[in-house]
XYZ file of N, CA and C in Angstrom:
408
model
N -18.076 5.690 -7.450
C -17.075 6.191 -6.400
C -15.845 4.928 -6.563
N -16.241 3.829 -6.563
C -15.196 2.732 -6.632
C -14.671 2.934 -7.877
N -15.294 3.188 -9.326
C -14.509 3.214 -10.439
C -13.621 4.367 -10.528
N -14.031 5.619 -9.923
C -13.295 6.806 -9.877
C -12.073 6.382 -9.223
N -11.949 5.768 -8.044
C -10.633 5.248 -7.453
C -9.698 4.455 -8.303
N -10.409 3.354 -8.707
C -9.503 2.442 -9.469
C -8.970 3.107 -10.896
N -9.702 4.075 -11.489
C -9.310 4.898 -12.637
C -8.146 5.758 -12.596
N -8.252 6.282 -11.206
C -7.172 7.373 -11.052
C -6.020 6.741 -10.256
N -6.027 5.470 -9.634
C -4.921 4.995 -8.553
C -4.421 3.609 -9.385
N -5.280 2.787 -9.919
C -4.923 1.496 -10.557
C -5.148 0.540 -9.396
N -4.847 -0.662 -9.987
C -4.988 -1.936 -9.226
C -4.018 -2.922 -9.271
N -2.848 -2.436 -10.215
C -1.515 -3.288 -10.243
C -0.385 -2.468 -10.208
N -0.020 -2.081 -8.751
C 0.769 -0.963 -8.678
C 2.335 -1.365 -8.637
N 2.477 -2.743 -8.087
C 3.665 -3.039 -7.949
C 4.531 -3.870 -9.033
N 5.320 -3.477 -9.471
C 6.246 -4.327 -10.757
C 7.209 -5.337 -9.860
N 7.730 -6.184 -10.455
C 8.465 -7.238 -9.856
C 9.821 -7.313 -10.720
N 10.713 -6.524 -10.479
C 11.696 -6.487 -11.291
C 13.093 -7.231 -10.726
N 12.878 -7.694 -9.171
C 13.806 -8.267 -8.622
C 14.463 -7.382 -7.559
N 14.397 -6.127 -7.709
C 14.786 -5.173 -6.857
C 13.484 -4.574 -5.885
N 13.683 -5.281 -4.915
C 12.420 -5.028 -3.972
C 12.178 -3.965 -3.391
N 13.150 -3.144 -3.025
C 13.138 -1.723 -2.538
C 12.461 -0.946 -3.708
N 13.158 -1.034 -4.942
C 12.530 -0.219 -6.009
C 11.124 -0.584 -6.079
N 10.912 -1.822 -6.149
C 9.384 -2.094 -6.512
C 8.459 -1.779 -5.730
N 8.866 -1.793 -4.015
C 7.667 -1.643 -3.434
C 7.437 0.070 -3.466
N 8.915 0.867 -3.681
C 8.513 2.432 -3.600
C 7.813 2.784 -4.926
N 7.914 2.082 -5.992
C 7.082 2.380 -7.195
C 5.429 1.990 -6.914
N 5.354 0.851 -6.123
C 3.913 0.638 -5.978
C 3.438 1.560 -4.849
N 3.932 1.992 -3.766
C 3.588 2.965 -2.891
C 3.293 4.259 -3.393
N 4.302 4.734 -4.385
C 4.185 6.032 -5.169
C 2.943 6.290 -6.021
N 2.406 5.157 -6.612
C 1.194 5.260 -7.276
C 0.062 5.606 -6.162
N 0.371 5.195 -4.929
C -0.939 5.626 -4.029
C -0.643 7.033 -3.479
N 0.526 7.322 -3.397
C 1.013 8.633 -2.952
C 0.368 9.653 -3.735
N 0.829 9.424 -5.367
C 0.144 10.223 -6.563
C -1.223 10.337 -6.596
N -1.831 9.203 -6.400
C -3.107 9.030 -6.710
C -4.017 9.736 -5.488
N -3.505 10.063 -4.408
C -4.222 10.672 -3.029
C -3.695 11.931 -3.168
N -2.630 12.363 -3.501
C -2.199 13.899 -3.697
C -2.523 14.464 -5.058
N -2.598 13.994 -6.078
C -2.603 14.765 -7.349
C -3.872 14.306 -8.000
N -4.761 13.662 -7.559
C -6.267 13.471 -8.228
C -7.298 13.757 -7.332
N -8.544 13.547 -7.750
C -9.587 13.814 -6.893
C -9.787 12.959 -5.820
N -9.207 11.709 -6.041
C -9.467 10.639 -5.028
C -9.001 11.250 -3.627
N -7.894 11.951 -3.496
C -7.508 12.402 -2.115
C -8.484 13.228 -1.553
N -9.286 14.074 -2.248
C -10.401 14.881 -1.703
C -11.465 14.133 -1.288
N -11.803 13.145 -2.097
C -12.987 12.404 -1.831
C -12.606 11.205 -0.801
N -11.629 10.899 -0.419
C -11.286 10.022 0.528
C -12.087 10.016 1.742
N -11.970 11.000 2.567
C -12.906 11.200 3.675
C -14.335 10.695 3.569
N -14.944 11.072 2.629
C -16.298 10.616 2.184
C -16.576 9.541 2.006
N -15.418 8.961 1.215
C -15.601 7.436 0.605
C -15.353 6.498 1.963
N -14.365 6.795 2.756
C -14.139 5.962 4.201
C -15.490 6.079 4.921
N -16.075 7.272 4.925
C -17.336 7.283 5.827
C -18.505 6.220 4.932
N -18.419 6.371 3.734
C -19.584 5.511 2.918
C -19.202 4.139 3.077
N -18.175 3.972 3.127
C -17.470 2.342 3.353
C -18.099 1.739 4.710
N -18.077 2.568 5.559
C -18.193 2.299 6.912
C -19.964 2.026 7.000
N -20.493 2.844 6.117
C -21.975 2.637 6.279
C -22.815 1.789 5.309
N -21.955 1.363 4.177
C -22.710 0.598 3.258
C -21.878 -0.562 2.945
N -22.329 -1.687 3.524
C -21.537 -3.099 3.504
C -21.264 -3.246 2.019
N -22.328 -3.329 1.238
C -22.249 -3.447 -0.248
C -21.155 -2.804 -1.025
N -21.175 -1.617 -0.798
C -20.120 -0.594 -1.137
C -18.646 -0.760 -0.818
N -18.501 -1.312 0.381
C -17.465 -1.808 0.866
C -16.800 -3.122 0.485
N -17.905 -4.153 0.059
C -17.341 -5.169 -0.749
C -16.901 -4.801 -2.096
N -17.542 -3.959 -2.645
C -17.223 -3.692 -4.210
C -15.785 -2.772 -4.037
N -15.502 -1.977 -3.088
C -14.131 -1.415 -2.827
C -13.029 -2.475 -2.637
N -13.540 -3.254 -1.633
C -12.366 -4.367 -1.451
C -12.235 -5.085 -2.687
N -13.025 -5.734 -3.213
C -12.864 -6.597 -4.542
C -12.180 -5.853 -5.777
N -12.715 -4.674 -5.984
C -12.491 -3.930 -7.210
C -11.169 -3.202 -7.057
N -10.799 -2.610 -5.967
C -9.678 -1.686 -5.645
C -8.605 -2.412 -4.684
N -9.000 -2.457 -3.510
C -8.261 -2.715 -2.389
C -7.276 -3.958 -2.496
N -8.306 -5.263 -2.795
C -7.559 -6.519 -2.604
C -6.690 -6.679 -3.987
N -6.994 -6.065 -5.080
C -6.019 -6.302 -6.369
C -4.735 -5.533 -6.011
N -4.684 -4.352 -5.241
C -3.412 -3.701 -4.927
C -2.841 -4.726 -4.017
N -3.376 -5.255 -3.074
C -2.698 -5.997 -1.979
C -2.104 -7.165 -2.732
N -2.707 -7.805 -3.702
C -2.372 -9.061 -4.314
C -1.001 -8.681 -5.029
N -1.145 -7.485 -5.775
C -0.066 -7.181 -6.549
C 1.390 -7.222 -5.897
N 1.164 -6.447 -4.521
C 2.319 -5.990 -3.636
C 2.543 -7.492 -3.052
N 1.736 -8.312 -2.581
C 1.908 -9.654 -1.985
C 2.750 -10.351 -2.985
N 2.521 -10.438 -4.267
C 3.171 -11.241 -5.144
C 4.629 -10.809 -5.466
N 4.913 -9.588 -5.060
C 6.393 -9.347 -5.242
C 7.150 -9.773 -3.946
N 6.352 -9.435 -2.774
C 6.923 -9.871 -1.590
C 7.080 -11.498 -1.529
N 6.251 -12.048 -1.963
C 6.401 -13.690 -2.202
C 7.774 -13.749 -2.993
N 7.845 -13.169 -4.087
C 8.846 -13.340 -5.007
C 10.164 -13.130 -4.229
N 10.308 -11.914 -3.466
C 11.484 -11.817 -2.722
C 11.923 -12.704 -1.717
N 10.788 -13.317 -0.863
C 10.879 -14.325 -0.056
C 11.483 -15.598 -0.590
N 11.054 -15.980 -1.817
C 11.526 -17.172 -2.582
C 12.957 -16.885 -2.825
N 13.552 -15.831 -3.174
C 14.771 -15.524 -3.726
C 15.577 -15.528 -2.330
N 14.928 -15.284 -1.264
C 15.764 -15.309 -0.084
C 16.292 -13.699 0.575
N 15.609 -12.984 -0.323
C 15.952 -11.453 -0.106
C 15.352 -10.992 1.277
N 14.209 -11.634 1.901
C 13.543 -11.134 3.024
C 13.368 -12.523 3.788
N 12.995 -12.201 5.025
C 12.658 -13.227 5.972
C 11.414 -13.986 5.427
N 11.359 -15.369 5.884
C 10.350 -15.954 5.499
C 9.032 -16.071 6.605
N 9.574 -15.575 7.746
C 8.464 -15.741 8.825
C 7.901 -14.482 9.148
N 7.311 -13.817 8.210
C 6.739 -12.569 8.468
C 5.127 -12.650 8.334
N 4.372 -11.773 9.018
C 2.959 -11.531 8.674
C 2.657 -10.689 7.518
N 2.108 -11.489 6.312
C 1.880 -10.739 5.214
C 1.078 -9.737 5.081
N -0.155 -9.896 6.119
C -1.250 -8.954 6.203
C -0.754 -7.527 6.787
N 0.054 -7.772 8.025
C 0.756 -6.654 8.607
C 1.673 -5.789 7.722
N 2.508 -6.506 7.039
C 3.465 -5.970 6.162
C 2.632 -5.042 5.188
N 1.527 -5.582 4.420
C 0.844 -4.812 3.604
C 0.078 -3.531 4.120
N -0.388 -3.751 5.293
C -1.023 -2.656 5.929
C 0.042 -1.638 6.227
N 1.066 -2.151 6.946
C 2.291 -0.913 7.251
C 2.756 -0.395 6.183
N 2.713 -0.838 4.879
C 3.414 0.040 3.793
C 2.420 0.965 3.390
N 1.233 0.813 3.461
C 0.177 1.638 2.874
C -0.254 2.886 3.932
N -0.272 2.451 5.396
C -1.021 3.027 6.189
C -0.489 4.398 6.457
N 0.853 4.812 6.390
C 1.206 6.196 6.651
C 0.528 7.233 5.588
N 0.628 6.350 4.208
C 0.008 7.115 3.064
C -1.493 7.727 3.315
N -2.389 6.554 3.745
C -3.819 6.685 3.918
C -3.827 7.536 5.015
N -3.178 7.526 6.012
C -3.239 8.396 7.123
C -2.975 10.093 6.889
N -2.014 10.253 6.310
C -1.925 11.617 5.731
C -2.679 12.168 4.660
N -3.241 11.113 4.030
C -4.110 11.732 3.075
C -5.790 11.942 3.549
N -6.176 11.170 4.687
C -7.295 11.606 5.738
C -7.085 12.580 6.528
N -5.907 13.037 6.884
C -5.952 14.050 7.849
C -5.108 15.329 7.308
N -4.464 15.339 6.382
C -3.773 16.334 5.626
C -2.672 17.206 6.632
N -2.177 16.633 7.547
C -1.501 17.223 8.479
C 0.009 17.332 8.135
N 0.458 16.485 7.189
C 1.899 16.653 6.673
C 1.722 16.245 5.126
N 2.603 16.505 4.355
C 2.809 16.229 2.951
C 2.720 15.003 2.675
N 2.011 14.675 1.556
C 2.271 13.252 0.902
C 3.190 13.364 -0.235
N 4.181 13.001 -0.218
C 5.215 13.082 -1.334
C 6.108 11.741 -1.565
N 7.270 12.009 -2.181
C 8.233 10.871 -2.671
C 8.731 10.232 -1.304
N 9.362 11.370 -0.632
C 10.016 10.748 0.566
C 8.960 10.048 1.666
N 7.808 10.416 1.813
C 7.013 9.443 2.531
C 6.792 8.008 1.982
N 6.749 7.839 0.664
C 6.886 6.528 0.076
C 7.977 5.810 0.485
N 9.128 6.557 0.315
C 10.504 5.738 0.703
C 10.488 5.366 1.945
N 10.153 6.178 2.956
C 10.141 6.108 4.322
C 9.217 5.008 4.719
N 7.964 4.960 4.227
C 7.304 3.786 4.532
C 8.025 2.507 3.923
N 8.496 2.519 2.921
C 9.045 1.158 2.275
C 10.281 0.857 3.223
N 11.013 1.756 3.641
C 12.298 1.545 4.388
C 11.936 0.991 5.736
N 11.166 1.602 6.361
C 10.549 1.143 7.685
C 10.108 -0.407 7.625
N 9.433 -0.750 6.521
C 9.009 -2.094 6.710
C 9.977 -2.994 6.384
N 11.044 -2.658 5.242
C 12.051 -3.556 4.793
C 12.878 -3.661 6.184
N 13.021 -2.891 7.069
C 13.793 -3.136 8.447
C 13.237 -4.453 9.003
N 12.206 -4.510 8.943
C 11.468 -5.854 9.855
C 11.688 -6.839 8.820
N 11.827 -6.839 7.722
C 11.927 -8.106 6.802
C 13.294 -8.426 6.616
N 14.261 -7.688 7.135
C 15.774 -8.094 6.902
C 16.092 -9.710 7.335
N 16.618 -10.645 6.768
C 16.924 -11.763 7.161
C 17.475 -11.921 8.354
N 17.168 -12.991 9.263
C 17.968 -13.181 10.287
C 19.383 -13.808 10.025
N 20.190 -13.037 10.737
C 21.561 -13.629 10.630
C 21.917 -15.040 11.390
N 22.746 -16.091 10.999
C 22.753 -17.126 11.633
C 23.990 -16.931 12.686
N 23.837 -17.060 13.977
C 25.012 -17.024 14.747
C 26.020 -18.229 14.738
């Protein structure tokens, strides 16, 4: 199952072009597309249950899929931080969770659409918290 997820969604989603918003939207869009247009969206609920019940599968999933995707996006956020595009005092793990959580939530519960607008809204919401502080 881990190989299926990796094959359909990928592990290096976020480009680093210097346009943070566009890069994050591109990265999150790979998750939206993977969960809405491939078999991965249909198997996600069962996969989550299996991950909870099988520590070895959970470790494999973390190392093969989850962590590489987070690392890709973290690298882009770090580049933006070094450029001064975003605050330097943010909780990286929270930001990474906040970017993807709405997509996973909708993929699991299927109560609202997984679409490009959701990817943009997720990114824009997070970027609001990363805006550099103004010096008074």
